[in-house]
PDB file of C-alpha atoms in Angstrom:
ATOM      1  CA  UNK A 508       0.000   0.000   0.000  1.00  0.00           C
ATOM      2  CA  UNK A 509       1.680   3.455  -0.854  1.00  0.00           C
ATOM      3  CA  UNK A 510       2.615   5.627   1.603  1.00  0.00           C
ATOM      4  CA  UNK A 511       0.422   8.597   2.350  1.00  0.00           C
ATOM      5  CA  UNK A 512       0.978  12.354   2.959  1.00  0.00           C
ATOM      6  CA  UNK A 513      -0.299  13.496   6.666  1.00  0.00           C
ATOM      7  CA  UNK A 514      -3.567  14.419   5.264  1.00  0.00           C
ATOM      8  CA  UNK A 515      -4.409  11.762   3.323  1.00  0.00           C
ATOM      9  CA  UNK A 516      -3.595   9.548   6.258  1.00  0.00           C
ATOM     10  CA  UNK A 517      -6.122  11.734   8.900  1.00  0.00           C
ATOM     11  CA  UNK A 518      -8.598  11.197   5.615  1.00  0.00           C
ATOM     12  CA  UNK A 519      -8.007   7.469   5.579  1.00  0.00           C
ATOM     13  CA  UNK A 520      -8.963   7.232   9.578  1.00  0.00           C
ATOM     14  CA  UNK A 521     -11.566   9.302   9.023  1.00  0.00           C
ATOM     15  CA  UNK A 522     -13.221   6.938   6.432  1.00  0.00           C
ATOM     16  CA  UNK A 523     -15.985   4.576   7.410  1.00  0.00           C
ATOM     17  CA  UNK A 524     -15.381   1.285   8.626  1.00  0.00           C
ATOM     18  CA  UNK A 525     -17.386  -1.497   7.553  1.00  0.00           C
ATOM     19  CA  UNK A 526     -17.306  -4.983  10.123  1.00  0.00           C
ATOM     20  CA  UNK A 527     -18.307  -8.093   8.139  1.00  0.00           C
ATOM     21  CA  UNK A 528     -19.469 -11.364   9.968  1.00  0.00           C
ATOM     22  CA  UNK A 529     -19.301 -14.429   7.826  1.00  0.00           C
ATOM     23  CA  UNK A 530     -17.921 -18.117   7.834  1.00  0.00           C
ATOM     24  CA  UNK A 531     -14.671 -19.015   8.464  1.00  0.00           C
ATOM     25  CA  UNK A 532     -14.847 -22.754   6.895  1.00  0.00           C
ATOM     26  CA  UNK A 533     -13.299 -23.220   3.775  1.00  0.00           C
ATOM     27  CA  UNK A 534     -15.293 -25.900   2.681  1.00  0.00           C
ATOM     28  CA  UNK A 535     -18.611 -23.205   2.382  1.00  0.00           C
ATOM     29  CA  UNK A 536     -19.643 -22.798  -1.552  1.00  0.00           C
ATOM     30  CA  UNK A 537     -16.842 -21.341  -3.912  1.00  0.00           C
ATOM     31  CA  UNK A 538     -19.678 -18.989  -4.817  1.00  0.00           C
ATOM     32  CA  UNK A 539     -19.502 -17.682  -1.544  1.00  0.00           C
ATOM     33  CA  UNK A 540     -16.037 -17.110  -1.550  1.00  0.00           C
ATOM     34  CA  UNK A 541     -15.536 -15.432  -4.789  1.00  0.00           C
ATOM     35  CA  UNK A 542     -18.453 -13.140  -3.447  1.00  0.00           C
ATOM     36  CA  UNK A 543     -16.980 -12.270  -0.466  1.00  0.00           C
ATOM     37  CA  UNK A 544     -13.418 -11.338  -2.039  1.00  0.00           C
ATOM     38  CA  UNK A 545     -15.429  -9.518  -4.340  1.00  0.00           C
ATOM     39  CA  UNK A 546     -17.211  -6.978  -1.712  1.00  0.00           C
ATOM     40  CA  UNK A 547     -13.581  -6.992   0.019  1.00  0.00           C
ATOM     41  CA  UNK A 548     -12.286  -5.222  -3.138  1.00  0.00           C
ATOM     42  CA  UNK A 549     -15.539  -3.074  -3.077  1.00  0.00           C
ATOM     43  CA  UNK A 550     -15.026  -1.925   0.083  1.00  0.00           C
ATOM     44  CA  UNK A 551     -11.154  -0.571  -0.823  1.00  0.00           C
ATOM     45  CA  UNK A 552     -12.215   0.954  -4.031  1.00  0.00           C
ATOM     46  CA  UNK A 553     -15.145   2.894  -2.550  1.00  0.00           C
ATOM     47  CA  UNK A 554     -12.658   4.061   0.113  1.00  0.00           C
ATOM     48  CA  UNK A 555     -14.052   2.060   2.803  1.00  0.00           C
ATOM     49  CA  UNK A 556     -11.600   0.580   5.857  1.00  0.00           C
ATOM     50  CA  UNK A 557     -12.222  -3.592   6.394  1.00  0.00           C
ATOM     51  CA  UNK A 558     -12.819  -4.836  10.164  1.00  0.00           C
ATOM     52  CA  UNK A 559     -13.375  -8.390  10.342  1.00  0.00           C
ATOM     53  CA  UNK A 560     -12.317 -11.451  12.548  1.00  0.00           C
ATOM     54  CA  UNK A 561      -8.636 -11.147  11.449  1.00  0.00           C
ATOM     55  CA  UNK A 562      -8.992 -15.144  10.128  1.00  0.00           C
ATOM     56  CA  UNK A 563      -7.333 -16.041   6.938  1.00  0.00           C
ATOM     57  CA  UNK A 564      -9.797 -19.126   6.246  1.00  0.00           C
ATOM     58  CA  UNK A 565     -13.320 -18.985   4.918  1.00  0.00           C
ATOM     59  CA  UNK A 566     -15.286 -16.214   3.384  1.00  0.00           C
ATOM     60  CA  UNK A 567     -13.526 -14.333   6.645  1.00  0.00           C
ATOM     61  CA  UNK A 568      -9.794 -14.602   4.640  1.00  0.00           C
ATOM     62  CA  UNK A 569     -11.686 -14.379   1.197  1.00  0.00           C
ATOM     63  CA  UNK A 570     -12.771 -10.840   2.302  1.00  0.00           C
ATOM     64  CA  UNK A 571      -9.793  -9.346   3.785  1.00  0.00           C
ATOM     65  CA  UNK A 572      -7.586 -10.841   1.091  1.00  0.00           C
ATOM     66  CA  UNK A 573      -9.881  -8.929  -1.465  1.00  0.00           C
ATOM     67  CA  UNK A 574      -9.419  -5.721   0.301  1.00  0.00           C
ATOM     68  CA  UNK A 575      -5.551  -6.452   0.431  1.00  0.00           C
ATOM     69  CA  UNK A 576      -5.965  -6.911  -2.966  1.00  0.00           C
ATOM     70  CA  UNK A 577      -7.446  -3.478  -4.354  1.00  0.00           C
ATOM     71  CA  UNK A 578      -5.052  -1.466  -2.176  1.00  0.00           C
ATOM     72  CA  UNK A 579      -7.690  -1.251   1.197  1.00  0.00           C
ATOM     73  CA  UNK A 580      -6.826  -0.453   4.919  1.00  0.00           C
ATOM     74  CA  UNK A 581      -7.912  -3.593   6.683  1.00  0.00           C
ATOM     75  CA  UNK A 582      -8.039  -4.623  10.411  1.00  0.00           C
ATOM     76  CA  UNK A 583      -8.426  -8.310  11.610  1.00  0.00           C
ATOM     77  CA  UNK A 584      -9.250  -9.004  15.319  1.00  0.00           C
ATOM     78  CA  UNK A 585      -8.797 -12.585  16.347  1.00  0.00           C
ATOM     79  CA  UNK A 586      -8.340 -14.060  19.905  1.00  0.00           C
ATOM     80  CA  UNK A 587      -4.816 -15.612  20.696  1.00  0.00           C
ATOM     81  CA  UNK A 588      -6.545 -19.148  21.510  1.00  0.00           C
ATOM     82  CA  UNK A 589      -7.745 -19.185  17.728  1.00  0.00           C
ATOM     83  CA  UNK A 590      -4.573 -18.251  15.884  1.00  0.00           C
ATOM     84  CA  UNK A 591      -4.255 -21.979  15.375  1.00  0.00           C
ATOM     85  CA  UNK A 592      -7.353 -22.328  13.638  1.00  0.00           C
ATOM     86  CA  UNK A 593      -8.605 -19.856  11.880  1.00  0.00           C
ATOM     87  CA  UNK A 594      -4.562 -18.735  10.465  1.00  0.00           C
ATOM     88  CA  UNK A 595      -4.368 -15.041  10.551  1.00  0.00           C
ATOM     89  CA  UNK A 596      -3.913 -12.822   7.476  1.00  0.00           C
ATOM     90  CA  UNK A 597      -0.501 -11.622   7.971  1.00  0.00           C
ATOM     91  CA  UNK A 598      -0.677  -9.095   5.117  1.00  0.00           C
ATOM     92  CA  UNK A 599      -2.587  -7.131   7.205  1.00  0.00           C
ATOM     93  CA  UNK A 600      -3.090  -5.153  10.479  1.00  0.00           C
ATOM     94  CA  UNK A 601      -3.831  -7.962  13.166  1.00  0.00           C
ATOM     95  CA  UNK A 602      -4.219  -7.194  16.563  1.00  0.00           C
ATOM     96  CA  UNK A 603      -4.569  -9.955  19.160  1.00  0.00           C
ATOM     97  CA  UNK A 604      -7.038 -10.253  21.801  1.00  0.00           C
ATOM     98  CA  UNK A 605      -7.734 -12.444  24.974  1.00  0.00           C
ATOM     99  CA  UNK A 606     -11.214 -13.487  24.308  1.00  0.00           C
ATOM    100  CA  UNK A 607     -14.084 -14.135  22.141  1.00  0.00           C
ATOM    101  CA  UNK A 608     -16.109 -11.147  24.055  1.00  0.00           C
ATOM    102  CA  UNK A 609     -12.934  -8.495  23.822  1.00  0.00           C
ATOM    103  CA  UNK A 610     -12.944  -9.267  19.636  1.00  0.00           C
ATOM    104  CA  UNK A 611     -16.502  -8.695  19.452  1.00  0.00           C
ATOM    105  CA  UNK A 612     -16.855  -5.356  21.520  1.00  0.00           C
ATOM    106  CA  UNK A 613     -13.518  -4.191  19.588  1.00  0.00           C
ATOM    107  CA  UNK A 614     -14.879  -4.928  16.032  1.00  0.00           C
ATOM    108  CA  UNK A 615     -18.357  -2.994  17.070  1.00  0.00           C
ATOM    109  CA  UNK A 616     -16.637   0.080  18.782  1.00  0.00           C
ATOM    110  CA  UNK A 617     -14.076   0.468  15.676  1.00  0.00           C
ATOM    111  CA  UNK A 618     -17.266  -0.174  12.914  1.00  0.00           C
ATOM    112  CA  UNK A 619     -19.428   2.154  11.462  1.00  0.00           C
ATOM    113  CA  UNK A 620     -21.241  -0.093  10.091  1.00  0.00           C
ATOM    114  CA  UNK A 621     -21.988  -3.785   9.112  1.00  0.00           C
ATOM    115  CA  UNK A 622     -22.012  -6.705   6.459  1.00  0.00           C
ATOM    116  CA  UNK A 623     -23.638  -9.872   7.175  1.00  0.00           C
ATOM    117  CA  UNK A 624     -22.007 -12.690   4.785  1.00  0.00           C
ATOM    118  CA  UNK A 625     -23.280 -16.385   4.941  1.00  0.00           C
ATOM    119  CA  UNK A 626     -21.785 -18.141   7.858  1.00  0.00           C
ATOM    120  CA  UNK A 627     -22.354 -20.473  10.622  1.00  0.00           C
ATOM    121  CA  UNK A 628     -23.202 -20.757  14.404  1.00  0.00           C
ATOM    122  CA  UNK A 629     -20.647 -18.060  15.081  1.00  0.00           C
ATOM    123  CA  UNK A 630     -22.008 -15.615  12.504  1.00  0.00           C
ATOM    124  CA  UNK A 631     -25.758 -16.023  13.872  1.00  0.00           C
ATOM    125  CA  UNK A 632     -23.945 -15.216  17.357  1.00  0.00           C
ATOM    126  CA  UNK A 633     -22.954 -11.870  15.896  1.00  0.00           C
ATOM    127  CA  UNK A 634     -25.465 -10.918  14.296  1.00  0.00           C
ATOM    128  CA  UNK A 635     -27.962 -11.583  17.465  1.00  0.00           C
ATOM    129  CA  UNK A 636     -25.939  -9.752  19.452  1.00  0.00           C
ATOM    130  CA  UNK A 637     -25.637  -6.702  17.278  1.00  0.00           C
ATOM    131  CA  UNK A 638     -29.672  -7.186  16.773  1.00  0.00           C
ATOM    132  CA  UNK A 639     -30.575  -7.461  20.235  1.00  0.00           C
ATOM    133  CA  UNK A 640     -27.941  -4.539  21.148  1.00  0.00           C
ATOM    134  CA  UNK A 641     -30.013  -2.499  18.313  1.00  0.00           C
ATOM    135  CA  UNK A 642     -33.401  -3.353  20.099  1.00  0.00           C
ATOM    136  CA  UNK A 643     -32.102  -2.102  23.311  1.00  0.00           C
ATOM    137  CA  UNK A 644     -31.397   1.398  21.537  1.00  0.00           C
ATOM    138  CA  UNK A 645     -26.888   0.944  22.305  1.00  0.00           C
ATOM    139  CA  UNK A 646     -26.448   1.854  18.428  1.00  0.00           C
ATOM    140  CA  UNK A 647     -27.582   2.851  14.859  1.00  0.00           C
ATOM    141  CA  UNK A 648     -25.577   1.857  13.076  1.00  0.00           C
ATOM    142  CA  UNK A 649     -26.213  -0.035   9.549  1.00  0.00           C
ATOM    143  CA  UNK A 650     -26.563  -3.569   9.055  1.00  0.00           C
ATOM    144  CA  UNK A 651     -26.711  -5.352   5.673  1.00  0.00           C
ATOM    145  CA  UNK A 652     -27.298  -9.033   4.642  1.00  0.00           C
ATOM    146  CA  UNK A 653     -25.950  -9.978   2.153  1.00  0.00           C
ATOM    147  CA  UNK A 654     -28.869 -13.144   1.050  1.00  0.00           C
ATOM    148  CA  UNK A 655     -27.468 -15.073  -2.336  1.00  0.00           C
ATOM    149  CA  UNK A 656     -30.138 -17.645  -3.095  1.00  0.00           C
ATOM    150  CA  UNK A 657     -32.091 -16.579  -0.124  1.00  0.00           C
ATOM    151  CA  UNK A 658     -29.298 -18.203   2.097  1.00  0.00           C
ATOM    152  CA  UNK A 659     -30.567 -15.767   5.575  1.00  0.00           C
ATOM    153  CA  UNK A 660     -33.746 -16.366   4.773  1.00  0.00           C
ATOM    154  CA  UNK A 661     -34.937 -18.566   7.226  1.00  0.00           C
ATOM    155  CA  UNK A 662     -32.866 -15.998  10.319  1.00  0.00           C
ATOM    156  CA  UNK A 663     -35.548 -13.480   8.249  1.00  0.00           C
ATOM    157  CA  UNK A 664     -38.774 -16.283   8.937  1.00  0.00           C
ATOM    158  CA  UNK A 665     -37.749 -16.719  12.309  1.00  0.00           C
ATOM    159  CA  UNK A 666     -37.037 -12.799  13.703  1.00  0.00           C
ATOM    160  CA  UNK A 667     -40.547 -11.815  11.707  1.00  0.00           C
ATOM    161  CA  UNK A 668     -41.921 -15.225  14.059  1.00  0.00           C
ATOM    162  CA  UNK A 669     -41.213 -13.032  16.972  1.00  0.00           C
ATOM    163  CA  UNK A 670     -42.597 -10.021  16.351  1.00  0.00           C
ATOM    164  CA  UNK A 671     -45.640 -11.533  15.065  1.00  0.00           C
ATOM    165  CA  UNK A 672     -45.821 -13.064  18.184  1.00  0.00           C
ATOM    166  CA  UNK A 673     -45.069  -9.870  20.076  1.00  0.00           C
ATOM    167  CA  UNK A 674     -41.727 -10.698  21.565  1.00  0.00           C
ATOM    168  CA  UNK A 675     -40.385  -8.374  19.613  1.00  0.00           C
ATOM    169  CA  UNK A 676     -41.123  -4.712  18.338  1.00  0.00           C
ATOM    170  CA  UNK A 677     -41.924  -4.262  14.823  1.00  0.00           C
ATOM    171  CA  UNK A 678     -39.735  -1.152  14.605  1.00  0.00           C
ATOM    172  CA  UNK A 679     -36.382  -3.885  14.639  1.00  0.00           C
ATOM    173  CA  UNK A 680     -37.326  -4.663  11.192  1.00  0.00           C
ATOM    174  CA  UNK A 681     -35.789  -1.683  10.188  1.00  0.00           C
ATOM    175  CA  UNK A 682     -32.481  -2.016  11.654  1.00  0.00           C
ATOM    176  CA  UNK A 683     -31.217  -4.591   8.266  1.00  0.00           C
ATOM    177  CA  UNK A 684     -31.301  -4.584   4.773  1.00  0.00           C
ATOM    178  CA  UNK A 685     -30.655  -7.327   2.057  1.00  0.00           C
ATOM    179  CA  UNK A 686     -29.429  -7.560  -0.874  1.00  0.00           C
ATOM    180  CA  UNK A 687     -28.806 -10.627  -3.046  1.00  0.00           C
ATOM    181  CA  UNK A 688     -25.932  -9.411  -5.550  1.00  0.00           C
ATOM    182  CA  UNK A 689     -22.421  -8.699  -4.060  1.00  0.00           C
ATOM    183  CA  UNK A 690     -21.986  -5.625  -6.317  1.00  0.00           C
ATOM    184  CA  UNK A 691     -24.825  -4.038  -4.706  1.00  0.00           C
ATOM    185  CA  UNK A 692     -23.738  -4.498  -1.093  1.00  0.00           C
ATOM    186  CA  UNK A 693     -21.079  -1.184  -1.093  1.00  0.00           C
ATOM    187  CA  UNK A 694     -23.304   1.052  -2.412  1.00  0.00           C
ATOM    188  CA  UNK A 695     -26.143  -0.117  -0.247  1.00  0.00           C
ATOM    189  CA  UNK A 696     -23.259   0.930   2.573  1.00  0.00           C
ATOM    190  CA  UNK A 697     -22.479   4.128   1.006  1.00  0.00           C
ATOM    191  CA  UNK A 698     -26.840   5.027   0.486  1.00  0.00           C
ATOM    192  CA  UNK A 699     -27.699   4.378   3.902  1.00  0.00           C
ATOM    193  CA  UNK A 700     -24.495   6.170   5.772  1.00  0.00           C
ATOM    194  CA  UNK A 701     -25.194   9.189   3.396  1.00  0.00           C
ATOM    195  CA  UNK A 702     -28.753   8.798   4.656  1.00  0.00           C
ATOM    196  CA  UNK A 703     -27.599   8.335   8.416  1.00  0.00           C
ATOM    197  CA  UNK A 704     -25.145  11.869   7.546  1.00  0.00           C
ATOM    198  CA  UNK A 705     -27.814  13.728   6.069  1.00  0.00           C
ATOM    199  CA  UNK A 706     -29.852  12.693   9.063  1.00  0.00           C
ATOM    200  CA  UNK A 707     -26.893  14.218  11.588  1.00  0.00           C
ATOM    201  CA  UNK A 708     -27.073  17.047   9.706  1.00  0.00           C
ATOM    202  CA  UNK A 709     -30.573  18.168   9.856  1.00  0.00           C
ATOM    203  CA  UNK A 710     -30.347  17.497  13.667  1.00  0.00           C
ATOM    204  CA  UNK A 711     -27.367  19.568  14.579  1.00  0.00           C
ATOM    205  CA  UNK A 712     -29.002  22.485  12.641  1.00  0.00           C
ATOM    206  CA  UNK A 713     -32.371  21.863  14.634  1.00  0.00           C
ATOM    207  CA  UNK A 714     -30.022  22.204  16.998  1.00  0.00           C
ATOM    208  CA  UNK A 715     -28.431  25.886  16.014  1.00  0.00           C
ATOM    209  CA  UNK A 716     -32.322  27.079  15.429  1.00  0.00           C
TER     210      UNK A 716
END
């Protein structure tokens, strides 16, 4: 990555950060994984920074390595226990945490926003979390599935379940969006964070008047 002057680097930090959750098994479709190195390189050519799991397996390495790829800042976050397993992408920033719970509060605080990619137990895990952490009004920040061949749509059947059945509030189907292609995830990002800015905006000058 080439060097850059002092204010393109405070523009760089200032960019937004996009956390993706997916699988980490590199058996999952090759589909998959030529999607998710595609949205990687996405992500660095619209200018956005890559926080993910810090794993160089799965849809997990196929992202980061994408992002690598096109010239993008990237940051993986992976527990010292799972170094072993999940083979860190050493091409990139890595920092290494204690726990399971420290990686997942780390990746949320430095995100301003998220991508769901198909994944297993450990992706639904993240993606409750950051749900249930939405219902209980801790963030606003943007979530987006991405849903090839309707792979998240029976998480979709099963949230709408409860809040048919009034466990949960029908306002939390409005904290995601989906979208099937992987070209359309980025500017899906970029729409709703311009919508989220525009939002900030109006406020602060409600604010002035």
């Amino acid at each position: 990555m080439p060097d850059l002057s002092s204010g393109q680097a405070v523009a760089a930090e200032a960019a937004p950060a996009v956390c993706v959750y997916c699988g980490s098994s590199n058996t999952a479709d090759p589909a998959f994984l030529q999607a998710a190195f595609e949205i990687g390189g996405d992500f660095a050519r619209a200018g956005l920074k890559l926080v993910y799991g810090g794993g160089g397996v799965g849809l997990m390495g196929a992202t980061a390595r994408g992002a690598h790829a096109a010239g993008g800042r990237v940051l993986g976050i992976i527990p010292e226990f799972l170094r072993g397993r999940e083979q860190p992408f050493d091409d990139v920033e890595t920092v290494i945490v204690t726990s399971m719970h420290e990686r997942k509060m780390m990746m949320f605080e430095r995100s301003d926003a998220f991508v769901v990619l198909p994944g297993g137990i450990g992706t639904l895990e993240e993606i409750i979390e950051l749900l249930s952490w939405r219902r209980l009004d801790l963030h606003r920040k943007p979530i987006v599935f991405h849903n090839p061949d309707g792979f998240w749509n029976p998480l979709f059947t099963l949230l709408q379940h409860t809040i048919d059945q009034g466990l949960t509030p029908p306002s939390l189907a409005n904290a995601w969006r989906v979208v099937e292609k992987a070209g359309d995830i980025t500017p899906a990002l970029l729409a709703w964070l311009a919508e989220i800015g525009q939002e900030e905006a109006a406020s602060n000058v409600r604010l002035l008047t």
